[in-house]
Structures are given as C-alpha cells and as structure tokens.
Amino acid sequence: MAALLCLLLLLQSSAAREITFPPTAGYGQQPIFAQDGIDITSGSAFAGLTTYANLPYVHCLAGEGEELEKYDIAIIGAPFDTGVTARPGARFGPGGIRQGSRRIAAESAWNIYTGENVFQDWAEIVDCGDAPLTFLDNTVALRQLDATHKLVSGRPANSTEYPTPRIITLGGDHTTTLSALRSTFHHWGEVSVIHFDSHLDTWDPKVLGGGISHYAGVNHGTFLHIAHEEGLIRNTSAHAGIRAPMVRPKGDLRNDVRCGFEIVKARDIDRIGVAGIIDKLKNRVKHSKVYISVDIDVLDPAFAPATGTAEVGGWTTRELLSILDGLAGLQIVGADVVEVAPIYDNPGETTLLAAAEVVHSLLGLMVQIPVV
Ligand SMILES: *[C@@H]1O[C@H](CO)[C@@H](O)[C@H](O)[C@H]1NC(C)=O
Ligand SMILES: *[C@@H]1O[C@H](CO)[C@@H](O)[C@H](O)[C@H]1NC(C)=O
Ligand SMILES: [Mn+2]
C-alpha cells in the first residue's frame, strides 16, 4: 500500500514537471533545466516581475517599427489620483491589484463554477504595464491616458476574426474611465455603461468642483456627466450598488436620468436578490455594446477598506462576483477596476485580492463573447 502511494506520488511529481510553465514575467514559457536536471522555473509563480495574474508583459507603447507581440485583451494601469474629492492613493492601485493577483496563474485558473480558464481560451491576454502619466497636471495626464488607449486599442489584434483589442484598465481614480470611454466610442460608437459604485459620478462639474475652474470640474465624480456631454454613452446605462448621499436631492436624480442612467441601489439586493440585480442590469443594456466600470467602493468597507471614498452598507465580494459572472452573454467592449488605494488596505490585502478577482471575472466576460 505504502509502495503504491510512493509510486503515485512519484508519478504525480514527474507529471507536475511536464507542465508548461506559465508565462511568468521573469521567465519564458519554456522550462529551464539546471545541470542537475532540476527545472528552475518549476513552481516559480512569484518569480520575475509582478504582472497581472503572471501574464506576459508586452511593451504596448512601443514605437513605429518596433517588434511587438500581438494581443486581444490588454491590461493597462492608469496611475492617476489627483482627481479625487477625498483620500488620495489610487495612483498605486495598478501595482496593488497586480500584487493581489500573484496567486492567479494560467495553468491553474480553472473556474470551479464554470469549468472555464480564461487564460487558456482563444484570447491572447497581456499586461502592458502602466500608462506614463504626469502626476503634476491632470489635464496633461488625461491627454496622455487618451493617447495610451488610442495606441493600445489601435494595434491589430492577435485574432484575425476580432480585429480590435479590448482593454481592462486598472485605476487610478475614477476620472481615468473617461479616457477608456473615449477609446471605446472611437471603435464601437456609443456604449451602455454598467457602473458599479456607491456614488452616482454623474455630477455636473458646476456642482462637484464648485465651478471654480474647468480643471477642478474634471474629477472622479463628474466623468460620467462629461462622457454624456461628449456623446460617448447611451441613455441605457445603469448604476449598481448606489448608496452614497446626494449633493442636491432632486437635482442629482434629474441630472442622472438626463445623463442616461437608471439606479440599482445597494439595498435592492435584500429585496430582489442577486438574480434580480442581474436581470435588471441585463434588461437595461441588452441591445447594445457594454462598458463595465467597477469602483471598488461598491463593496462594503469590510470587504474593500482600501479606497478613497468608502461608504458603509455595500455589497460583499461574493455578491459582486456573482453579479458580474451573471452578466455573461453581454458584449463587453471594455472594463476597469478603479479607486483601489493600497495604503488603506490591511496586511491580509483584502481589497487587493477582491480587485484582482473582479478583473478575473471581467476577463471571463470578455473572453466568453468576442466583439467585432
Ligand atoms: C495568436 O495568433 C497566432 C497566429 O494566428 C495563433 O497561432 C495563436 O493561437 C493566437 N493566440 C491565441 C491565444 O489564440
Ligand atoms: C435615448 O436615446 C435615443 C437615441 O439615442 C432616443 O431616441 C431616446 O428618445 C432617448 N431616450 C431618452 C429617455 O432620453
Ligand atoms: Mn466612482
């Protein structure tokens, strides 16, 4: 019996050595054998540089004529947090989310609920690192982010069937979503937005920002108003998880409808459940292409303390992941996870783990339905 067990263990360990190791950032896909025959890349999930889910790093901003690996879905960090109205720190969100994703690796990411592995499907998924943004001038930084999106989404995709690469942005404060929406508009026209957040973020720049300057008016609470004014989004958009106080009781709601949104409030989940929330969101956006923006403050601070404008009474991580996975079937042209400010996290990295898994769910939606 013991001998059999030993044999099994032996077989298992030799099988483990044949795994083609994940495209970790530091090492290539090929195992590297030392002189004594040991595969030095084996079990090296945390080796090399930290990319999202140990994906290969591609220098997506490479200039004309430079050799570039092709991709279908690109992860880009947007280290920008000077558009916030409360605690700063989300400029380190991209690094934080990558840190929270260290455990995720292509060869062992089979979803227990769906049986799928997004990293071993048709899509070439890469991490492009962070967009180079100045931290001294918001206007310039956002133009740099616009340009980054344009360049990264403008390259030919790896797939010949679905020629436009899609982007998942790691924020960054929520202002960064504006650049992403400008980019999806360029390729796909007006999109419906599913906006997971505790706050409305459709505030008129004259209301939030005090109207003191144009510069002040472009911030993480007004970007959806601006996106509406620029004609980037459809009037079939929806908020999910709203619970933060309003600035003007009637004015905020009127303005929100004018910007094209319907509100699903945080406590609606107690009445209609996860399935009810999914139905509402799907019915709202079903006839259009969809952009999903996840402000991590949609979660309760118990599950995501590391954010700038935390609001109590939010959803659990499990509820959010179930709702996201329930959106399967929609045509997702872009997505983001924003407002992750690692400095406020705890040693268990609760927020970072949650944000990393939200990105994983978003990848699942994108891989499931390719978009032409
Ligand atoms: C990328 O394109 C190449 C060439 O068409 C193809 O062999 C490869 O399978 C593609 N990558 C993925 C992940 O499908
Ligand atoms: C929504 O937009 C469509 C066209 O884009 C328009 O026909 C419709 O009247 C709008 N609905 C509302 C409620 O504004
Ligand atoms: Mn927000």
Short mmCIF file of C-alpha atoms and ligand atoms in Angstrom, two decimals:
data_model
loop_
_atom_site.label_atom_id
_atom_site.label_comp_id
_atom_site.label_asym_id
_atom_site.label_seq_id
_atom_site.Cartn_x
_atom_site.Cartn_y
_atom_site.Cartn_z
CA MET A 1 0.00 0.00 0.00
CA ALA A 2 2.75 2.40 1.07
CA ALA A 3 4.73 1.41 -2.03
CA LEU A 4 1.73 2.16 -4.20
CA LEU A 5 1.33 5.53 -2.56
CA CYS A 6 5.00 6.28 -3.18
CA LEU A 7 4.62 5.28 -6.79
CA LEU A 8 1.59 7.52 -7.15
CA LEU A 9 3.43 10.43 -5.58
CA LEU A 10 6.38 9.81 -7.88
CA LEU A 11 4.12 9.70 -10.91
CA GLN A 12 2.43 12.86 -9.75
CA SER A 13 5.66 14.75 -9.25
CA SER A 14 7.04 13.70 -12.61
CA ALA A 15 3.73 14.74 -14.19
CA ALA A 16 3.99 18.10 -12.47
CA ARG A 17 7.37 18.64 -14.12
CA GLU A 18 5.90 18.33 -17.56
CA ILE A 19 3.59 21.30 -17.05
CA THR A 20 4.44 24.04 -19.47
CA PHE A 21 5.07 26.78 -17.02
CA PRO A 22 3.02 29.89 -17.07
CA PRO A 23 4.31 32.85 -18.98
CA THR A 24 5.61 34.41 -15.79
CA ALA A 25 7.06 37.84 -16.28
CA GLY A 26 10.62 36.87 -15.47
CA TYR A 27 10.82 33.60 -17.32
CA GLY A 28 9.61 32.45 -20.69
CA GLN A 29 7.15 29.65 -21.32
CA GLN A 30 9.88 27.06 -21.75
CA PRO A 31 11.13 25.23 -18.67
CA ILE A 32 14.80 25.92 -17.93
CA PHE A 33 16.82 22.97 -16.66
CA ALA A 34 19.85 23.33 -14.41
CA GLN A 35 22.85 20.97 -14.77
CA ASP A 36 21.45 18.52 -12.21
CA GLY A 37 18.25 18.31 -14.23
CA ILE A 38 16.07 20.35 -11.93
CA ASP A 39 13.64 22.64 -13.70
CA ILE A 40 14.45 26.00 -12.15
CA THR A 41 11.28 27.60 -13.47
CA SER A 42 9.03 24.98 -11.89
CA GLY A 43 6.94 26.30 -9.03
CA SER A 44 8.14 29.82 -9.76
CA ALA A 45 4.78 31.58 -9.76
CA PHE A 46 6.10 34.55 -7.79
CA ALA A 47 9.36 34.88 -9.73
CA GLY A 48 10.29 37.69 -12.06
CA LEU A 49 8.39 40.95 -12.11
CA THR A 50 4.80 41.17 -10.95
CA THR A 51 2.30 41.38 -13.79
CA TYR A 52 -1.44 40.90 -13.51
CA ALA A 53 -2.02 37.14 -13.00
CA ASN A 54 1.58 36.42 -14.10
CA LEU A 55 0.62 37.33 -17.66
CA PRO A 56 3.37 38.13 -20.15
CA TYR A 57 4.44 41.78 -20.14
CA VAL A 58 4.24 43.49 -23.51
CA HIS A 59 5.62 46.98 -24.12
CA CYS A 60 2.39 48.06 -25.81
CA LEU A 61 3.60 51.65 -26.22
CA ALA A 62 6.46 50.55 -28.45
CA GLY A 63 7.09 52.99 -31.28
CA GLU A 64 6.66 52.51 -35.02
CA GLY A 65 8.70 49.70 -36.45
CA GLU A 66 9.49 48.13 -33.07
CA GLU A 67 8.77 44.42 -32.78
CA LEU A 68 5.61 43.84 -30.71
CA GLU A 69 3.76 40.74 -29.56
CA LYS A 70 0.12 40.82 -30.54
CA TYR A 71 -2.73 40.66 -28.06
CA ASP A 72 -6.53 40.53 -27.91
CA ILE A 73 -7.05 41.85 -24.40
CA ALA A 74 -4.62 44.27 -22.76
CA ILE A 75 -4.37 45.13 -19.08
CA ILE A 76 -3.18 48.72 -18.58
CA GLY A 77 -2.52 50.54 -15.33
CA ALA A 78 -3.56 54.18 -15.00
CA PRO A 79 -1.61 55.59 -12.02
CA PHE A 80 -3.62 58.79 -11.56
CA ASP A 81 -5.28 60.01 -8.37
CA THR A 82 -5.35 63.78 -8.42
CA GLY A 83 -9.00 63.93 -9.48
CA VAL A 84 -10.30 62.76 -6.09
CA THR A 85 -12.50 64.59 -3.61
CA ALA A 86 -11.40 62.59 -0.56
CA ARG A 87 -8.45 60.36 0.33
CA PRO A 88 -5.78 60.03 -2.41
CA GLY A 89 -3.65 56.93 -3.04
CA ALA A 90 -5.24 55.20 -6.05
CA ARG A 91 -2.19 56.06 -8.19
CA PHE A 92 -0.71 52.93 -6.61
CA GLY A 93 -3.83 50.91 -7.45
CA PRO A 94 -2.40 49.19 -10.55
CA GLY A 95 0.59 47.87 -8.60
CA GLY A 96 -1.71 46.86 -5.76
CA ILE A 97 -4.10 44.93 -7.98
CA ARG A 98 -1.19 43.10 -9.59
CA GLN A 99 0.07 42.27 -6.10
CA GLY A 100 -3.37 40.90 -5.23
CA SER A 101 -3.29 38.70 -8.36
CA ARG A 102 0.05 36.98 -7.70
CA ARG A 103 -1.63 33.67 -6.93
CA ILE A 104 -3.52 33.60 -10.24
CA ALA A 105 -1.64 31.74 -12.99
CA ALA A 106 -2.64 30.47 -16.39
CA GLU A 107 -2.11 26.79 -15.70
CA SER A 108 -4.24 26.69 -12.56
CA ALA A 109 -7.00 29.23 -13.12
CA TRP A 110 -9.84 26.83 -13.94
CA ASN A 111 -13.05 28.34 -12.62
CA ILE A 112 -14.85 26.00 -10.21
CA TYR A 113 -18.26 27.42 -11.19
CA THR A 114 -17.92 27.46 -14.97
CA GLY A 115 -15.11 24.99 -15.63
CA GLU A 116 -13.51 27.60 -17.89
CA ASN A 117 -9.98 29.02 -17.83
CA VAL A 118 -9.88 32.47 -19.41
CA PHE A 119 -6.11 32.28 -19.82
CA GLN A 120 -6.29 29.13 -21.93
CA ASP A 121 -9.01 30.23 -24.30
CA TRP A 122 -8.91 31.91 -27.73
CA ALA A 123 -7.73 35.31 -26.45
CA GLU A 124 -4.12 36.45 -26.10
CA ILE A 125 -4.18 38.38 -22.82
CA VAL A 126 -1.20 40.54 -21.82
CA ASP A 127 -0.20 43.11 -19.23
CA CYS A 128 1.04 46.34 -20.82
CA GLY A 129 2.26 47.83 -17.54
CA ASP A 130 1.22 51.36 -16.61
CA ALA A 131 0.48 54.31 -18.84
CA PRO A 132 3.13 57.02 -18.41
CA LEU A 133 1.13 59.85 -16.83
CA THR A 134 2.45 63.06 -15.36
CA PHE A 135 1.48 63.48 -11.71
CA LEU A 136 1.72 67.25 -11.92
CA ASP A 137 -1.01 68.28 -14.34
CA ASN A 138 -4.35 66.49 -14.56
CA THR A 139 -5.21 67.88 -17.97
CA VAL A 140 -1.96 66.68 -19.48
CA ALA A 141 -2.16 63.32 -17.65
CA LEU A 142 -5.63 62.61 -19.02
CA ARG A 143 -4.50 63.50 -22.53
CA GLN A 144 -1.61 61.09 -22.07
CA LEU A 145 -4.10 58.44 -21.00
CA ASP A 146 -6.33 59.18 -24.02
CA ALA A 147 -3.27 58.70 -26.23
CA THR A 148 -2.30 55.47 -24.49
CA HIS A 149 -5.76 54.00 -25.03
CA LYS A 150 -5.72 55.09 -28.65
CA LEU A 151 -2.37 53.47 -29.29
CA VAL A 152 -3.03 50.23 -27.41
CA SER A 153 -6.53 49.68 -28.85
CA GLY A 154 -5.38 50.80 -32.29
CA ARG A 155 -2.97 47.93 -32.91
CA PRO A 156 -4.09 44.88 -34.86
CA ALA A 157 -5.32 42.16 -32.50
CA ASN A 158 -3.79 38.68 -32.43
CA SER A 159 -7.10 37.25 -33.59
CA THR A 160 -7.92 37.92 -37.25
CA GLU A 161 -11.64 37.46 -36.60
CA TYR A 162 -11.89 40.15 -33.89
CA PRO A 163 -9.53 42.87 -35.07
CA THR A 164 -9.78 45.41 -32.25
CA PRO A 165 -8.00 44.61 -28.99
CA ARG A 166 -10.00 45.38 -25.86
CA ILE A 167 -8.62 46.97 -22.71
CA ILE A 168 -9.10 46.46 -18.99
CA THR A 169 -7.82 49.48 -17.10
CA LEU A 170 -6.51 49.21 -13.56
CA GLY A 171 -7.15 52.56 -11.88
CA GLY A 172 -6.30 55.04 -10.82
CA ASP A 173 -9.14 57.20 -9.61
CA HIS A 174 -12.43 57.10 -11.46
CA THR A 175 -11.59 60.06 -13.71
CA THR A 176 -9.50 57.59 -15.73
CA THR A 177 -12.66 55.91 -17.06
CA LEU A 178 -13.24 58.93 -19.30
CA SER A 179 -10.24 58.09 -21.48
CA ALA A 180 -11.40 54.48 -21.78
CA LEU A 181 -14.88 55.60 -22.89
CA ARG A 182 -13.39 57.94 -25.49
CA SER A 183 -11.50 54.95 -26.83
CA THR A 184 -14.49 52.57 -26.93
CA PHE A 185 -16.52 55.30 -28.66
CA HIS A 186 -13.84 55.59 -31.33
CA HIS A 187 -14.08 51.88 -32.14
CA TRP A 188 -17.67 50.95 -31.33
CA GLY A 189 -19.70 54.16 -31.01
CA GLU A 190 -21.93 54.89 -28.02
CA VAL A 191 -21.91 52.18 -25.38
CA SER A 192 -24.12 51.42 -22.39
CA VAL A 193 -22.21 51.70 -19.16
CA ILE A 194 -22.77 49.40 -16.21
CA HIS A 195 -21.29 51.44 -13.42
CA PHE A 196 -20.66 49.60 -10.14
CA ASP A 197 -20.17 52.26 -7.49
CA SER A 198 -21.54 53.58 -4.23
CA HIS A 199 -21.64 57.07 -5.80
CA LEU A 200 -23.50 58.42 -8.82
CA ASP A 201 -20.47 60.04 -10.51
CA THR A 202 -22.77 61.93 -12.91
CA TRP A 203 -22.40 65.19 -11.02
CA ASP A 204 -22.39 68.34 -13.06
CA PRO A 205 -18.88 69.86 -12.96
CA LYS A 206 -20.56 73.07 -11.78
CA VAL A 207 -21.91 71.19 -8.75
CA LEU A 208 -18.96 68.97 -7.88
CA GLY A 209 -15.85 71.03 -8.25
CA GLY A 210 -17.63 74.20 -7.28
CA GLY A 211 -17.32 75.68 -10.74
CA ILE A 212 -14.04 77.27 -9.71
CA SER A 213 -12.29 76.18 -12.90
CA HIS A 214 -12.60 73.75 -15.78
CA TYR A 215 -9.62 71.89 -14.29
CA ALA A 216 -11.46 71.36 -10.98
CA GLY A 217 -14.60 70.19 -12.75
CA VAL A 218 -12.95 67.18 -14.39
CA ASN A 219 -12.83 64.77 -11.48
CA HIS A 220 -13.80 61.33 -10.21
CA GLY A 221 -17.38 62.41 -9.50
CA THR A 222 -18.11 64.14 -12.82
CA PHE A 223 -16.59 61.93 -15.51
CA LEU A 224 -19.92 60.27 -16.39
CA HIS A 225 -21.53 63.69 -16.84
CA ILE A 226 -18.69 64.64 -19.16
CA ALA A 227 -18.93 61.30 -21.01
CA HIS A 228 -22.63 62.00 -21.57
CA GLU A 229 -21.93 65.56 -22.77
CA GLU A 230 -19.30 64.23 -25.16
CA GLY A 231 -21.87 61.78 -26.55
CA LEU A 232 -19.82 58.71 -25.61
CA ILE A 233 -22.51 56.78 -23.75
CA ARG A 234 -26.07 55.63 -24.38
CA ASN A 235 -29.13 56.54 -22.36
CA THR A 236 -29.49 52.85 -21.49
CA SER A 237 -26.76 52.91 -18.86
CA ALA A 238 -27.08 51.77 -15.26
CA HIS A 239 -25.54 52.26 -11.85
CA ALA A 240 -25.26 49.31 -9.50
CA GLY A 241 -24.69 49.40 -5.75
CA ILE A 242 -25.51 53.09 -5.17
CA ARG A 243 -25.86 54.23 -1.57
CA ALA A 244 -23.84 57.44 -1.02
CA PRO A 245 -25.64 60.67 -0.16
CA MET A 246 -26.70 63.10 -2.85
CA VAL A 247 -25.48 66.69 -3.11
CA ARG A 248 -28.89 68.04 -4.23
CA PRO A 249 -31.85 65.71 -3.53
CA LYS A 250 -33.91 66.30 -6.68
CA GLY A 251 -31.28 67.89 -8.89
CA ASP A 252 -28.88 64.96 -8.67
CA LEU A 253 -31.52 62.44 -9.69
CA ARG A 254 -32.88 64.56 -12.55
CA ASN A 255 -29.38 65.13 -13.81
CA ASP A 256 -28.61 61.41 -13.50
CA VAL A 257 -31.58 60.48 -15.71
CA ARG A 258 -30.52 63.15 -18.19
CA CYS A 259 -27.08 61.51 -18.34
CA GLY A 260 -28.78 58.24 -19.33
CA PHE A 261 -28.72 56.22 -16.10
CA GLU A 262 -31.05 54.01 -14.13
CA ILE A 263 -30.17 53.36 -10.48
CA VAL A 264 -29.87 49.97 -8.81
CA LYS A 265 -29.33 50.74 -5.13
CA ALA A 266 -27.17 48.72 -2.75
CA ARG A 267 -30.12 47.62 -0.57
CA ASP A 268 -32.15 46.45 -3.60
CA ILE A 269 -30.22 43.21 -3.20
CA ASP A 270 -32.11 42.49 0.06
CA ARG A 271 -35.40 42.74 -1.83
CA ILE A 272 -34.70 41.21 -5.25
CA GLY A 273 -31.53 39.19 -4.61
CA VAL A 274 -28.51 38.67 -6.80
CA ALA A 275 -30.63 37.21 -9.62
CA GLY A 276 -32.94 40.23 -9.55
CA ILE A 277 -29.99 42.64 -9.83
CA ILE A 278 -28.57 40.67 -12.76
CA ASP A 279 -31.94 40.74 -14.57
CA LYS A 280 -32.32 44.47 -14.08
CA LEU A 281 -28.83 45.23 -15.41
CA LYS A 282 -29.10 42.87 -18.37
CA ASN A 283 -32.52 44.17 -19.39
CA ARG A 284 -31.27 47.71 -19.26
CA VAL A 285 -28.27 47.25 -21.56
CA LYS A 286 -29.10 44.17 -23.58
CA HIS A 287 -29.42 45.79 -27.01
CA SER A 288 -26.04 47.47 -27.04
CA LYS A 289 -22.35 47.08 -26.52
CA VAL A 290 -21.40 47.49 -22.89
CA TYR A 291 -18.59 49.03 -20.87
CA ILE A 292 -18.28 47.84 -17.26
CA SER A 293 -16.69 50.13 -14.71
CA VAL A 294 -16.13 48.82 -11.20
CA ASP A 295 -15.36 51.35 -8.49
CA ILE A 296 -14.11 49.10 -5.71
CA ASP A 297 -16.10 51.24 -3.24
CA VAL A 298 -19.20 49.41 -4.47
CA LEU A 299 -18.08 46.81 -1.94
CA ASP A 300 -18.68 47.36 1.74
CA PRO A 301 -15.59 48.75 3.53
CA ALA A 302 -15.50 45.42 5.39
CA PHE A 303 -14.52 43.84 2.06
CA ALA A 304 -12.70 46.78 0.49
CA PRO A 305 -11.32 49.21 3.05
CA ALA A 306 -8.59 50.42 0.69
CA THR A 307 -10.41 53.08 -1.23
CA GLY A 308 -10.62 56.85 -1.12
CA THR A 309 -14.32 57.44 -0.53
CA ALA A 310 -15.56 54.41 1.42
CA GLU A 311 -19.32 54.15 2.11
CA VAL A 312 -20.75 51.63 4.55
CA GLY A 313 -23.68 49.36 3.70
CA GLY A 314 -22.28 47.91 0.47
CA TRP A 315 -22.20 44.54 -1.21
CA THR A 316 -19.98 41.62 -0.26
CA THR A 317 -17.23 40.41 -2.56
CA ARG A 318 -19.19 37.21 -3.21
CA GLU A 319 -22.30 39.17 -4.21
CA LEU A 320 -20.32 41.37 -6.59
CA LEU A 321 -18.57 38.40 -8.21
CA SER A 322 -21.88 36.56 -8.63
CA ILE A 323 -23.47 39.62 -10.21
CA LEU A 324 -20.52 40.11 -12.57
CA ASP A 325 -20.47 36.45 -13.63
CA GLY A 326 -24.25 36.70 -14.09
CA LEU A 327 -23.71 39.31 -16.81
CA ALA A 328 -22.38 36.59 -19.13
CA GLY A 329 -23.79 36.95 -22.61
CA LEU A 330 -23.31 40.72 -22.90
CA GLN A 331 -20.93 42.23 -25.44
CA ILE A 332 -18.29 43.84 -23.24
CA VAL A 333 -16.04 46.22 -25.18
CA GLY A 334 -14.02 47.49 -22.25
CA ALA A 335 -13.83 47.48 -18.49
CA ASP A 336 -11.99 48.82 -15.49
CA VAL A 337 -11.45 48.44 -11.76
CA VAL A 338 -10.73 51.78 -10.14
CA GLU A 339 -10.29 53.62 -6.84
CA VAL A 340 -8.08 50.95 -5.26
CA ALA A 341 -5.80 52.81 -2.84
CA PRO A 342 -3.49 50.14 -1.37
CA ILE A 343 -2.21 52.31 1.51
CA TYR A 344 -5.54 51.85 3.36
CA ASP A 345 -5.57 48.07 2.98
CA ASN A 346 -4.88 45.63 5.78
CA PRO A 347 -1.99 43.14 5.96
CA GLY A 348 -4.29 40.46 4.53
CA GLU A 349 -4.67 42.59 1.36
CA THR A 350 -8.45 42.17 1.45
CA THR A 351 -9.10 44.90 -1.10
CA LEU A 352 -6.28 43.90 -3.43
CA LEU A 353 -7.46 40.29 -3.54
CA ALA A 354 -11.03 41.42 -4.24
CA ALA A 355 -9.95 43.81 -7.00
CA ALA A 356 -7.76 41.15 -8.63
CA GLU A 357 -10.64 38.69 -8.68
CA VAL A 358 -13.00 41.31 -10.12
CA VAL A 359 -10.55 41.73 -13.00
CA HIS A 360 -10.55 37.95 -13.42
CA SER A 361 -14.38 37.98 -13.71
CA LEU A 362 -14.23 40.84 -16.23
CA LEU A 363 -11.75 38.84 -18.32
CA GLY A 364 -14.19 35.92 -18.20
CA LEU A 365 -16.99 38.07 -19.64
CA MET A 366 -14.74 39.44 -22.38
CA VAL A 367 -13.34 36.08 -23.42
CA GLN A 368 -16.78 34.48 -23.44
CA ILE A 369 -18.23 36.90 -26.02
CA PRO A 370 -15.70 38.24 -28.55
CA VAL A 371 -16.68 41.57 -30.09
CA VAL A 372 -16.17 42.62 -33.70
C1 LIG B 1 -2.33 34.27 -31.73
O1 LIG B 1 -2.21 34.14 -33.13
C2 LIG B 1 -1.44 33.05 -33.55
C3 LIG B 1 -1.26 33.17 -35.06
O2 LIG B 1 -2.51 33.29 -35.69
C4 LIG B 1 -2.11 31.77 -33.14
O3 LIG B 1 -1.34 30.66 -33.51
C5 LIG B 1 -2.30 31.76 -31.63
O4 LIG B 1 -3.03 30.64 -31.24
C6 LIG B 1 -3.02 33.02 -31.19
N1 LIG B 1 -3.07 33.08 -29.72
C7 LIG B 1 -4.12 32.66 -29.04
C8 LIG B 1 -4.03 32.75 -27.56
O5 LIG B 1 -5.12 32.23 -29.57
C1 LIG B 2 -32.44 57.71 -25.77
O1 LIG B 2 -31.70 57.89 -26.96
C2 LIG B 2 -32.40 57.55 -28.13
C3 LIG B 2 -31.49 57.67 -29.32
O2 LIG B 2 -30.16 57.74 -28.99
C4 LIG B 2 -33.61 58.46 -28.25
O3 LIG B 2 -34.35 58.09 -29.39
C5 LIG B 2 -34.46 58.35 -27.00
O4 LIG B 2 -35.51 59.29 -27.06
C6 LIG B 2 -33.65 58.60 -25.75
N1 LIG B 2 -34.47 58.34 -24.58
C7 LIG B 2 -34.48 59.14 -23.53
C8 LIG B 2 -35.36 58.70 -22.40
O5 LIG B 2 -33.83 60.16 -23.48
MN MN B 3 -16.63 56.24 -8.55
#
